PDB file of C-alpha atoms in Angstrom:
ATOM      1  CA  UNK L   7     -16.255 -10.890  20.582  1.00 76.00           C
ATOM      2  CA  UNK L   8     -14.135 -13.969  21.787  1.00 79.00           C
ATOM      3  CA  UNK L   9     -15.239 -15.478  19.123  1.00 82.00           C
ATOM      4  CA  UNK L  10     -13.654 -12.414  16.785  1.00 85.00           C
ATOM      5  CA  UNK L  11     -10.654 -12.999  18.608  1.00 81.00           C
ATOM      6  CA  UNK L  12     -10.181 -16.813  17.847  1.00 83.00           C
ATOM      7  CA  UNK L  13     -10.689 -16.336  14.167  1.00 85.00           C
ATOM      8  CA  UNK L  14     -12.318 -20.216  13.908  1.00 82.00           C
ATOM      9  CA  UNK L  15      -9.449 -21.563  15.958  1.00 83.00           C
ATOM     10  CA  UNK L  16      -6.558 -19.875  13.622  1.00 88.00           C
ATOM     11  CA  UNK L  17      -6.401 -16.427  15.838  1.00 86.00           C
ATOM     12  CA  UNK L  18      -2.817 -17.648  16.445  1.00 91.00           C
ATOM     13  CA  UNK L  19      -1.868 -17.608  12.860  1.00 94.00           C
ATOM     14  CA  UNK L  20      -3.962 -14.546  11.927  1.00 94.00           C
ATOM     15  CA  UNK L  21      -2.892 -12.314  14.844  1.00 95.00           C
ATOM     16  CA  UNK L  22       0.289 -13.022  14.399  1.00 96.00           C
ATOM     17  CA  UNK L  23       0.689 -11.882  10.499  1.00 96.00           C
ATOM     18  CA  UNK L  24      -1.238  -9.007  11.779  1.00 96.00           C
ATOM     19  CA  UNK L  25       1.183  -8.348  14.584  1.00 97.00           C
ATOM     20  CA  UNK L  26       4.751  -8.869  12.505  1.00 97.00           C
ATOM     21  CA  UNK L  27       3.238  -6.710  10.062  1.00 97.00           C
ATOM     22  CA  UNK L  28       2.585  -3.597  12.477  1.00 97.00           C
ATOM     23  CA  UNK L  29       5.974  -4.284  14.406  1.00 98.00           C
ATOM     24  CA  UNK L  30       8.117  -4.179  11.160  1.00 98.00           C
ATOM     25  CA  UNK L  31       6.505  -0.879  10.047  1.00 97.00           C
ATOM     26  CA  UNK L  32       6.241   0.615  12.913  1.00 97.00           C
ATOM     27  CA  UNK L  33       9.907   0.180  13.088  1.00 98.00           C
ATOM     28  CA  UNK L  34      10.806   1.389   9.636  1.00 97.00           C
ATOM     29  CA  UNK L  35       8.880   4.525  10.718  1.00 97.00           C
ATOM     30  CA  UNK L  36      10.467   4.788  14.000  1.00 98.00           C
ATOM     31  CA  UNK L  37      13.947   4.685  12.730  1.00 96.00           C
ATOM     32  CA  UNK L  38      13.157   7.282   9.458  1.00 96.00           C
ATOM     33  CA  UNK L  39      11.467   9.712  12.217  1.00 96.00           C
ATOM     34  CA  UNK L  40      14.546   9.443  14.814  1.00 96.00           C
ATOM     35  CA  UNK L  41      16.725   9.562  11.694  1.00 94.00           C
ATOM     36  CA  UNK L  42      15.485  12.958  10.406  1.00 94.00           C
ATOM     37  CA  UNK L  43      14.972  14.363  14.086  1.00 93.00           C
ATOM     38  CA  UNK L  44      18.768  13.765  15.016  1.00 92.00           C
ATOM     39  CA  UNK L  45      19.813  14.748  11.716  1.00 91.00           C
ATOM     40  CA  UNK L  46      18.095  18.239  12.145  1.00 90.00           C
ATOM     41  CA  UNK L  47      19.092  18.708  15.606  1.00 88.00           C
ATOM     42  CA  UNK L  48      23.076  17.709  14.480  1.00 86.00           C
ATOM     43  CA  UNK L  49      22.858  20.065  11.605  1.00 86.00           C
ATOM     44  CA  UNK L  50      21.557  23.120  14.206  1.00 84.00           C
ATOM     45  CA  UNK L  51      24.487  22.556  16.140  1.00 82.00           C
ATOM     46  CA  UNK L  52      26.690  22.876  13.479  1.00 78.00           C
ATOM     47  CA  UNK L  53      25.579  25.900  12.209  1.00 76.00           C
ATOM     48  CA  UNK L  54      25.197  27.669  15.579  1.00 75.00           C
ATOM     49  CA  UNK L  55      28.875  27.163  15.933  1.00 75.00           C
ATOM     50  CA  UNK L  56      29.870  28.489  13.115  1.00 66.00           C
ATOM     51  CA  UNK L  57      28.972  32.304  12.970  1.00 59.00           C
ATOM     52  CA  UNK L  58      29.807  32.755   9.286  1.00 59.00           C
ATOM     53  CA  UNK L  59      27.388  30.013   8.372  1.00 60.00           C
ATOM     54  CA  UNK L  60      24.360  31.429  10.399  1.00 61.00           C
ATOM     55  CA  UNK L  61      25.317  34.925   8.801  1.00 55.00           C
ATOM     56  CA  UNK L  62      24.805  33.447   5.487  1.00 52.00           C
ATOM     57  CA  UNK L  63      21.317  31.985   6.438  1.00 57.00           C
ATOM     58  CA  UNK L  64      19.970  35.757   8.235  1.00 57.00           C
ATOM     59  CA  UNK L  65      21.809  37.400   4.885  1.00 52.00           C
ATOM     60  CA  UNK L  66      19.824  35.141   2.761  1.00 50.00           C
ATOM     61  CA  UNK L  67      16.370  35.494   4.974  1.00 54.00           C
ATOM     62  CA  UNK L  68      16.724  39.512   4.413  1.00 53.00           C
ATOM     63  CA  UNK L  69      17.181  39.021   0.675  1.00 48.00           C
ATOM     64  CA  UNK L  70      14.033  36.909   0.861  1.00 48.00           C
ATOM     65  CA  UNK L  71      12.255  39.189   3.012  1.00 43.00           C
ATOM     66  CA  UNK L  72      13.075  42.417   0.752  1.00 39.00           C
TER      67      UNK L  72
ATOM     68  CA  UNK D 300      24.457  23.826  -8.962  1.00 47.00           C
ATOM     69  CA  UNK D 301      21.742  21.858 -10.842  1.00 61.00           C
ATOM     70  CA  UNK D 302      22.000  18.813  -8.709  1.00 55.00           C
ATOM     71  CA  UNK D 303      21.135  21.289  -5.399  1.00 52.00           C
ATOM     72  CA  UNK D 304      18.733  23.180  -7.302  1.00 54.00           C
ATOM     73  CA  UNK D 305      17.130  19.635  -7.775  1.00 79.00           C
ATOM     74  CA  UNK D 306      17.637  18.342  -4.338  1.00 88.00           C
ATOM     75  CA  UNK D 307      16.179  21.224  -3.041  1.00 89.00           C
ATOM     76  CA  UNK D 308      13.014  21.195  -4.934  1.00 91.00           C
ATOM     77  CA  UNK D 309      12.706  17.507  -4.420  1.00 93.00           C
ATOM     78  CA  UNK D 310      12.954  18.440  -0.314  1.00 93.00           C
ATOM     79  CA  UNK D 311      10.485  20.803  -0.993  1.00 92.00           C
ATOM     80  CA  UNK D 312       7.928  18.617  -2.839  1.00 93.00           C
ATOM     81  CA  UNK D 313       8.736  15.787  -0.601  1.00 94.00           C
ATOM     82  CA  UNK D 314       7.412  17.806   2.201  1.00 94.00           C
ATOM     83  CA  UNK D 315       4.384  19.159   0.919  1.00 94.00           C
ATOM     84  CA  UNK D 316       3.384  15.576  -0.577  1.00 96.00           C
ATOM     85  CA  UNK D 317       4.182  14.180   3.027  1.00 96.00           C
ATOM     86  CA  UNK D 318       0.985  14.733   5.297  1.00 97.00           C
ATOM     87  CA  UNK D 319      -1.520  13.850   2.184  1.00 98.00           C
ATOM     88  CA  UNK D 320       0.477  10.925   1.644  1.00 98.00           C
ATOM     89  CA  UNK D 321      -0.056  10.048   5.431  1.00 97.00           C
ATOM     90  CA  UNK D 322      -4.027  10.584   5.519  1.00 98.00           C
ATOM     91  CA  UNK D 323      -4.642   8.821   2.310  1.00 98.00           C
ATOM     92  CA  UNK D 324      -2.948   5.756   3.971  1.00 98.00           C
ATOM     93  CA  UNK D 325      -4.256   6.059   7.363  1.00 97.00           C
ATOM     94  CA  UNK D 326      -8.056   5.831   5.304  1.00 98.00           C
ATOM     95  CA  UNK D 327      -7.376   3.046   2.906  1.00 98.00           C
ATOM     96  CA  UNK D 328      -5.256   1.166   6.110  1.00 97.00           C
ATOM     97  CA  UNK D 329      -8.759   1.720   8.494  1.00 97.00           C
ATOM     98  CA  UNK D 330     -11.041   0.269   5.541  1.00 97.00           C
ATOM     99  CA  UNK D 331      -8.502  -2.566   4.595  1.00 96.00           C
ATOM    100  CA  UNK D 332      -8.090  -3.628   8.140  1.00 96.00           C
ATOM    101  CA  UNK D 333     -11.895  -3.539   9.124  1.00 96.00           C
ATOM    102  CA  UNK D 334     -13.259  -4.989   5.712  1.00 95.00           C
ATOM    103  CA  UNK D 335     -10.619  -7.078   6.097  1.00 93.00           C
ATOM    104  CA  UNK D 336     -11.105  -8.845   9.656  1.00 93.00           C
ATOM    105  CA  UNK D 337     -14.742  -7.623   9.985  1.00 93.00           C
ATOM    106  CA  UNK D 338     -16.556  -7.446   7.582  1.00 92.00           C
ATOM    107  CA  UNK D 339     -15.476  -9.762   4.425  1.00 89.00           C
ATOM    108  CA  UNK D 340     -16.940 -13.268   5.517  1.00 88.00           C
ATOM    109  CA  UNK D 341     -14.824 -16.291   5.918  1.00 86.00           C
ATOM    110  CA  UNK D 342     -13.464 -18.199   3.223  1.00 86.00           C
ATOM    111  CA  UNK D 343     -15.584 -21.490   2.213  1.00 81.00           C
ATOM    112  CA  UNK D 344     -12.352 -23.781   2.347  1.00 83.00           C
ATOM    113  CA  UNK D 345      -9.925 -22.219   4.054  1.00 85.00           C
ATOM    114  CA  UNK D 346     -12.640 -20.464   6.935  1.00 84.00           C
ATOM    115  CA  UNK D 347     -10.936 -17.276   9.224  1.00 88.00           C
ATOM    116  CA  UNK D 348      -7.517 -18.132   8.228  1.00 89.00           C
ATOM    117  CA  UNK D 349      -7.988 -16.736   4.891  1.00 91.00           C
ATOM    118  CA  UNK D 350      -7.751 -13.156   6.503  1.00 94.00           C
ATOM    119  CA  UNK D 351      -4.014 -13.752   6.592  1.00 95.00           C
ATOM    120  CA  UNK D 352      -4.276 -12.761   2.456  1.00 94.00           C
ATOM    121  CA  UNK D 353      -5.051  -8.889   3.595  1.00 96.00           C
ATOM    122  CA  UNK D 354      -1.410  -8.394   4.919  1.00 97.00           C
ATOM    123  CA  UNK D 355       0.574 -11.092   2.876  1.00 96.00           C
ATOM    124  CA  UNK D 356      -0.496 -10.496  -0.625  1.00 96.00           C
ATOM    125  CA  UNK D 357       0.321  -6.888   0.266  1.00 97.00           C
ATOM    126  CA  UNK D 358       3.234  -7.489   1.144  1.00 97.00           C
ATOM    127  CA  UNK D 359       4.258  -9.917  -1.599  1.00 96.00           C
ATOM    128  CA  UNK D 360       2.901  -7.355  -4.133  1.00 96.00           C
ATOM    129  CA  UNK D 361       5.134  -4.888  -2.553  1.00 97.00           C
ATOM    130  CA  UNK D 362       8.289  -6.927  -2.370  1.00 97.00           C
ATOM    131  CA  UNK D 363       8.227  -7.102  -5.948  1.00 96.00           C
ATOM    132  CA  UNK D 364       6.875  -3.668  -6.728  1.00 97.00           C
ATOM    133  CA  UNK D 365       9.702  -2.080  -5.154  1.00 98.00           C
ATOM    134  CA  UNK D 366      12.402  -3.870  -6.382  1.00 97.00           C
ATOM    135  CA  UNK D 367      10.980  -2.909 -10.018  1.00 97.00           C
ATOM    136  CA  UNK D 368      10.779   0.591  -9.134  1.00 97.00           C
ATOM    137  CA  UNK D 369      14.614  -0.078  -7.737  1.00 97.00           C
ATOM    138  CA  UNK D 370      15.715  -1.542 -10.773  1.00 97.00           C
ATOM    139  CA  UNK D 371      14.378   1.566 -12.917  1.00 97.00           C
ATOM    140  CA  UNK D 372      16.201   4.195 -10.812  1.00 96.00           C
ATOM    141  CA  UNK D 373      19.463   1.845 -11.085  1.00 96.00           C
ATOM    142  CA  UNK D 374      19.270   1.896 -14.824  1.00 96.00           C
ATOM    143  CA  UNK D 375      18.616   5.620 -15.217  1.00 94.00           C
ATOM    144  CA  UNK D 376      21.490   6.226 -12.252  1.00 94.00           C
ATOM    145  CA  UNK D 377      23.746   4.283 -14.491  1.00 94.00           C
ATOM    146  CA  UNK D 378      22.677   5.699 -17.485  1.00 94.00           C
ATOM    147  CA  UNK D 379      22.280   9.626 -17.071  1.00 91.00           C
ATOM    148  CA  UNK D 380      24.185   9.578 -13.296  1.00 89.00           C
ATOM    149  CA  UNK D 381      21.083  11.325 -11.700  1.00 87.00           C
ATOM    150  CA  UNK D 382      22.200  11.556  -7.974  1.00 86.00           C
ATOM    151  CA  UNK D 383      18.220  11.382  -6.617  1.00 91.00           C
ATOM    152  CA  UNK D 384      18.063   8.168  -8.237  1.00 93.00           C
ATOM    153  CA  UNK D 385      20.466   6.565  -5.695  1.00 93.00           C
ATOM    154  CA  UNK D 386      18.746   8.443  -2.937  1.00 94.00           C
ATOM    155  CA  UNK D 387      15.729   6.595  -3.996  1.00 95.00           C
ATOM    156  CA  UNK D 388      17.108   2.972  -3.803  1.00 96.00           C
ATOM    157  CA  UNK D 389      18.956   3.595  -1.063  1.00 95.00           C
ATOM    158  CA  UNK D 390      15.918   5.078   0.858  1.00 96.00           C
ATOM    159  CA  UNK D 391      13.954   1.512  -0.801  1.00 97.00           C
ATOM    160  CA  UNK D 392      15.804  -1.099   0.206  1.00 97.00           C
ATOM    161  CA  UNK D 393      15.107  -1.443   3.904  1.00 97.00           C
ATOM    162  CA  UNK D 394      11.471  -1.316   3.283  1.00 98.00           C
ATOM    163  CA  UNK D 395      11.762  -3.265   0.337  1.00 98.00           C
ATOM    164  CA  UNK D 396      13.189  -6.207   2.596  1.00 98.00           C
ATOM    165  CA  UNK D 397      11.123  -5.607   5.167  1.00 98.00           C
ATOM    166  CA  UNK D 398       8.132  -6.230   3.064  1.00 98.00           C
ATOM    167  CA  UNK D 399       9.982  -9.468   1.545  1.00 98.00           C
ATOM    168  CA  UNK D 400      10.425 -10.600   5.146  1.00 98.00           C
ATOM    169  CA  UNK D 401       6.997 -10.048   5.838  1.00 98.00           C
ATOM    170  CA  UNK D 402       5.536 -11.641   2.930  1.00 97.00           C
ATOM    171  CA  UNK D 403       7.683 -14.920   4.076  1.00 97.00           C
ATOM    172  CA  UNK D 404       6.815 -14.580   7.410  1.00 97.00           C
ATOM    173  CA  UNK D 405       2.831 -14.355   7.034  1.00 97.00           C
ATOM    174  CA  UNK D 406       3.608 -17.082   3.957  1.00 95.00           C
ATOM    175  CA  UNK D 407       4.596 -19.420   6.862  1.00 95.00           C
ATOM    176  CA  UNK D 408       1.959 -18.597   9.009  1.00 95.00           C
ATOM    177  CA  UNK D 409      -0.651 -19.294   6.774  1.00 94.00           C
ATOM    178  CA  UNK D 410       1.412 -22.062   4.973  1.00 92.00           C
ATOM    179  CA  UNK D 411       0.980 -23.926   8.689  1.00 91.00           C
ATOM    180  CA  UNK D 412      -2.861 -24.143   8.927  1.00 92.00           C
ATOM    181  CA  UNK D 413      -3.160 -24.485   5.637  1.00 90.00           C
ATOM    182  CA  UNK D 414      -0.497 -26.803   4.304  1.00 89.00           C
ATOM    183  CA  UNK D 415       0.516 -28.391   7.477  1.00 88.00           C
ATOM    184  CA  UNK D 416       4.386 -26.875   6.699  1.00 90.00           C
ATOM    185  CA  UNK D 417       5.695 -23.828   7.580  1.00 91.00           C
ATOM    186  CA  UNK D 418       7.894 -23.881   4.356  1.00 91.00           C
ATOM    187  CA  UNK D 419       8.773 -25.970   1.404  1.00 89.00           C
ATOM    188  CA  UNK D 420      11.276 -25.513  -1.194  1.00 91.00           C
ATOM    189  CA  UNK D 421       8.902 -25.029  -4.361  1.00 88.00           C
ATOM    190  CA  UNK D 422       9.471 -22.328  -6.763  1.00 90.00           C
ATOM    191  CA  UNK D 423       7.425 -19.865  -5.537  1.00 92.00           C
ATOM    192  CA  UNK D 424       9.105 -19.441  -1.753  1.00 93.00           C
ATOM    193  CA  UNK D 425      12.579 -19.935  -2.884  1.00 94.00           C
ATOM    194  CA  UNK D 426      12.504 -17.350  -5.711  1.00 95.00           C
ATOM    195  CA  UNK D 427      10.953 -14.944  -3.273  1.00 96.00           C
ATOM    196  CA  UNK D 428      13.734 -16.050  -0.574  1.00 97.00           C
ATOM    197  CA  UNK D 429      16.154 -14.967  -3.086  1.00 97.00           C
ATOM    198  CA  UNK D 430      14.936 -11.639  -3.651  1.00 97.00           C
ATOM    199  CA  UNK D 431      15.345 -11.232   0.219  1.00 97.00           C
ATOM    200  CA  UNK D 432      18.848 -12.155  -0.349  1.00 97.00           C
ATOM    201  CA  UNK D 433      19.052  -9.498  -3.318  1.00 97.00           C
ATOM    202  CA  UNK D 434      17.851  -6.838  -0.930  1.00 97.00           C
ATOM    203  CA  UNK D 435      20.209  -7.798   1.975  1.00 97.00           C
ATOM    204  CA  UNK D 436      23.057  -8.438  -0.970  1.00 96.00           C
ATOM    205  CA  UNK D 437      22.433  -4.708  -2.030  1.00 96.00           C
ATOM    206  CA  UNK D 438      22.942  -3.796   1.628  1.00 95.00           C
ATOM    207  CA  UNK D 439      26.177  -6.093   2.218  1.00 95.00           C
ATOM    208  CA  UNK D 440      27.552  -4.901  -1.120  1.00 94.00           C
ATOM    209  CA  UNK D 441      27.203  -0.844  -0.221  1.00 91.00           C
ATOM    210  CA  UNK D 442      29.249  -1.739   3.173  1.00 90.00           C
ATOM    211  CA  UNK D 443      31.658  -3.618   1.361  1.00 91.00           C
ATOM    212  CA  UNK D 444      32.840  -0.707  -1.114  1.00 89.00           C
ATOM    213  CA  UNK D 445      35.520   1.626  -0.159  1.00 87.00           C
ATOM    214  CA  UNK D 446      34.233   4.865  -1.942  1.00 89.00           C
ATOM    215  CA  UNK D 447      30.388   5.882  -2.031  1.00 86.00           C
ATOM    216  CA  UNK D 448      30.220   6.426  -5.920  1.00 88.00           C
ATOM    217  CA  UNK D 449      31.555   3.022  -6.483  1.00 91.00           C
ATOM    218  CA  UNK D 450      29.112   1.261  -4.067  1.00 93.00           C
ATOM    219  CA  UNK D 451      26.424   3.221  -5.699  1.00 93.00           C
ATOM    220  CA  UNK D 452      27.712   2.234  -9.174  1.00 94.00           C
ATOM    221  CA  UNK D 453      27.834  -1.653  -7.718  1.00 95.00           C
ATOM    222  CA  UNK D 454      24.818  -1.981  -5.605  1.00 95.00           C
ATOM    223  CA  UNK D 455      22.863  -0.270  -8.945  1.00 96.00           C
ATOM    224  CA  UNK D 456      24.591  -3.135 -11.218  1.00 96.00           C
ATOM    225  CA  UNK D 457      23.345  -5.822  -8.655  1.00 96.00           C
ATOM    226  CA  UNK D 458      20.014  -4.605  -8.905  1.00 96.00           C
ATOM    227  CA  UNK D 459      19.827  -4.794 -12.638  1.00 96.00           C
ATOM    228  CA  UNK D 460      21.160  -8.303 -12.287  1.00 95.00           C
ATOM    229  CA  UNK D 461      18.727  -9.352  -9.854  1.00 95.00           C
ATOM    230  CA  UNK D 462      15.744  -8.505 -11.593  1.00 95.00           C
ATOM    231  CA  UNK D 463      15.510 -11.687 -13.686  1.00 94.00           C
ATOM    232  CA  UNK D 464      14.210 -12.729 -10.662  1.00 94.00           C
ATOM    233  CA  UNK D 465      10.824 -10.555 -10.494  1.00 94.00           C
ATOM    234  CA  UNK D 466       9.092 -12.159 -13.393  1.00 94.00           C
ATOM    235  CA  UNK D 467      10.141 -15.492 -11.754  1.00 93.00           C
ATOM    236  CA  UNK D 468       8.856 -14.966  -8.627  1.00 93.00           C
ATOM    237  CA  UNK D 469       5.678 -13.815 -10.259  1.00 91.00           C
ATOM    238  CA  UNK D 470       4.894 -16.317 -12.831  1.00 89.00           C
ATOM    239  CA  UNK D 471       6.615 -19.488 -10.252  1.00 88.00           C
ATOM    240  CA  UNK D 472       3.422 -20.632  -9.449  1.00 85.00           C
ATOM    241  CA  UNK D 473       1.997 -21.125 -13.353  1.00 83.00           C
ATOM    242  CA  UNK D 474       5.327 -22.241 -14.579  1.00 84.00           C
ATOM    243  CA  UNK D 475       5.886 -25.107 -11.714  1.00 82.00           C
ATOM    244  CA  UNK D 476       4.019 -27.393  -9.527  1.00 78.00           C
ATOM    245  CA  UNK D 477       3.566 -25.574  -6.445  1.00 79.00           C
ATOM    246  CA  UNK D 478       1.619 -25.795  -3.058  1.00 81.00           C
ATOM    247  CA  UNK D 479       1.230 -22.522  -3.846  1.00 86.00           C
ATOM    248  CA  UNK D 480      -2.168 -21.017  -4.658  1.00 83.00           C
ATOM    249  CA  UNK D 481      -2.376 -19.406  -8.226  1.00 77.00           C
ATOM    250  CA  UNK D 482      -2.452 -15.714  -8.318  1.00 75.00           C
ATOM    251  CA  UNK D 483      -4.875 -13.612  -6.570  1.00 75.00           C
ATOM    252  CA  UNK D 484      -5.433 -10.763  -8.566  1.00 71.00           C
ATOM    253  CA  UNK D 485      -4.742 -11.556 -12.592  1.00 62.00           C
ATOM    254  CA  UNK D 486      -8.052 -13.844 -12.072  1.00 55.00           C
ATOM    255  CA  UNK D 487     -10.237 -11.326 -12.130  1.00 52.00           C
ATOM    256  CA  UNK D 488     -12.280 -12.216 -15.024  1.00 57.00           C
ATOM    257  CA  UNK D 489     -13.557 -15.932 -13.529  1.00 57.00           C
ATOM    258  CA  UNK D 490     -15.064 -15.302 -10.332  1.00 51.00           C
ATOM    259  CA  UNK D 491     -12.380 -15.329  -8.196  1.00 67.00           C
ATOM    260  CA  UNK D 492     -12.979 -13.284  -4.984  1.00 80.00           C
ATOM    261  CA  UNK D 493     -16.597 -11.577  -3.904  1.00 84.00           C
ATOM    262  CA  UNK D 494     -16.394  -7.691  -3.871  1.00 86.00           C
ATOM    263  CA  UNK D 495     -16.562  -7.719   0.065  1.00 87.00           C
ATOM    264  CA  UNK D 496     -13.317  -9.870   0.020  1.00 89.00           C
ATOM    265  CA  UNK D 497     -11.754  -8.153  -2.937  1.00 91.00           C
ATOM    266  CA  UNK D 498     -12.181  -4.568  -2.056  1.00 93.00           C
ATOM    267  CA  UNK D 499     -10.451  -4.509   1.369  1.00 95.00           C
ATOM    268  CA  UNK D 500      -7.569  -6.380  -0.457  1.00 95.00           C
ATOM    269  CA  UNK D 501      -7.338  -3.742  -3.134  1.00 95.00           C
ATOM    270  CA  UNK D 502      -7.249  -1.055  -0.090  1.00 96.00           C
ATOM    271  CA  UNK D 503      -4.649  -3.077   1.784  1.00 97.00           C
ATOM    272  CA  UNK D 504      -2.266  -3.268  -1.292  1.00 97.00           C
ATOM    273  CA  UNK D 505      -3.121   0.880  -2.261  1.00 97.00           C
ATOM    274  CA  UNK D 506      -1.842   1.277   2.024  1.00 98.00           C
ATOM    275  CA  UNK D 507       1.382  -0.453   2.026  1.00 98.00           C
ATOM    276  CA  UNK D 508       1.895   1.164  -1.632  1.00 98.00           C
ATOM    277  CA  UNK D 509       1.353   4.679  -0.195  1.00 98.00           C
ATOM    278  CA  UNK D 510       2.746   3.602   3.163  1.00 98.00           C
ATOM    279  CA  UNK D 511       6.346   2.471   0.608  1.00 98.00           C
ATOM    280  CA  UNK D 512       6.363   6.181  -0.981  1.00 98.00           C
ATOM    281  CA  UNK D 513       5.480   8.182   2.161  1.00 98.00           C
ATOM    282  CA  UNK D 514       8.778   6.437   3.936  1.00 98.00           C
ATOM    283  CA  UNK D 515      10.929   6.430   1.224  1.00 98.00           C
ATOM    284  CA  UNK D 516      10.353  10.087   0.739  1.00 97.00           C
ATOM    285  CA  UNK D 517      11.256  11.127   4.728  1.00 97.00           C
ATOM    286  CA  UNK D 518      14.241   8.745   4.350  1.00 96.00           C
ATOM    287  CA  UNK D 519      15.308  10.256   1.032  1.00 95.00           C
ATOM    288  CA  UNK D 520      14.703  13.698   2.542  1.00 95.00           C
ATOM    289  CA  UNK D 521      17.054  12.509   4.912  1.00 94.00           C
ATOM    290  CA  UNK D 522      19.731  12.059   2.511  1.00 92.00           C
ATOM    291  CA  UNK D 523      19.132  15.347   0.864  1.00 90.00           C
ATOM    292  CA  UNK D 524      20.015  16.606   4.302  1.00 90.00           C
ATOM    293  CA  UNK D 525      22.902  14.613   5.050  1.00 88.00           C
ATOM    294  CA  UNK D 526      24.582  15.149   1.370  1.00 86.00           C
ATOM    295  CA  UNK D 527      23.593  19.096   1.449  1.00 83.00           C
ATOM    296  CA  UNK D 528      24.622  19.602   5.046  1.00 83.00           C
ATOM    297  CA  UNK D 529      26.487  22.591   4.146  1.00 82.00           C
ATOM    298  CA  UNK D 530      24.143  24.458   1.703  1.00 85.00           C
ATOM    299  CA  UNK D 531      22.085  27.540   2.328  1.00 85.00           C
ATOM    300  CA  UNK D 532      18.936  25.867   1.873  1.00 86.00           C
ATOM    301  CA  UNK D 533      19.542  23.082   4.565  1.00 87.00           C
ATOM    302  CA  UNK D 534      20.432  25.363   7.185  1.00 85.00           C
ATOM    303  CA  UNK D 535      17.649  27.469   6.318  1.00 85.00           C
ATOM    304  CA  UNK D 536      15.544  24.207   6.860  1.00 87.00           C
ATOM    305  CA  UNK D 537      16.792  23.171  10.142  1.00 85.00           C
ATOM    306  CA  UNK D 538      16.610  26.726  12.013  1.00 83.00           C
ATOM    307  CA  UNK D 539      13.276  27.505  10.829  1.00 82.00           C
ATOM    308  CA  UNK D 540      11.779  24.042  11.181  1.00 75.00           C
ATOM    309  CA  UNK D 541      13.244  23.399  14.716  1.00 60.00           C
TER     310      UNK D 541
END
């Protein structure tokens, strides 16, 4: 097991490479997922403060259901 | 009206595709990482250090692939004025820049033990650095423009001009003398790589590609929500899917 982590003496370079990729990809995902959540949340707040828009949705839903 | 319909349909399509892409990504990544780190034998010249190939080559491949996709979208945007093209470009830029950065970083981490240096100013490394500056240049240009439509047009133009760099990066190892080893995948015909080394590499390239499409679709969905925030479909979307 230790041998696996040492990577024939190149462990530092190999694991740093894989860690760098993991960190950068994770940050990319995190930023986009957070933006998605924030966007939906702020849109929801805007809609709820605007009764005509909410009505528009209800009307539309009735139309779709019927 | 047509644009609204297009974005609405695109959003639904992207949303439906998302879980399948995620599933494919996890499967490919699991096979690629285990295959590359455990199952593949050590290289007879480079020993265990060669395992960096499984993150380096996919990063480099995607850095060029994403740029090429952006260039096609830039042409579509400039010729036919398709809004979705600019949305796709904006979604691609940070991912492409990330992969370019990772290609350079993992390359340095591979170069140090193999060549004895983190960096050389040769054709391959320099042109890849230019590619990173093209991605960053797009972001800078986009922010510097006063109006969004101007920013999008200038950005598309920059991408199209910069596309000359793509073949330079690709062929640099054959055109010029360099420390960098030759292309890994175009040497298919010769016995370049053992299958147990090659299969995880192909899986990793596919995994990175699927990841790009998945994440770009999510970014594009965010852009759709923001751009169409007053339309009915967005309001339905955010209320029904809390």
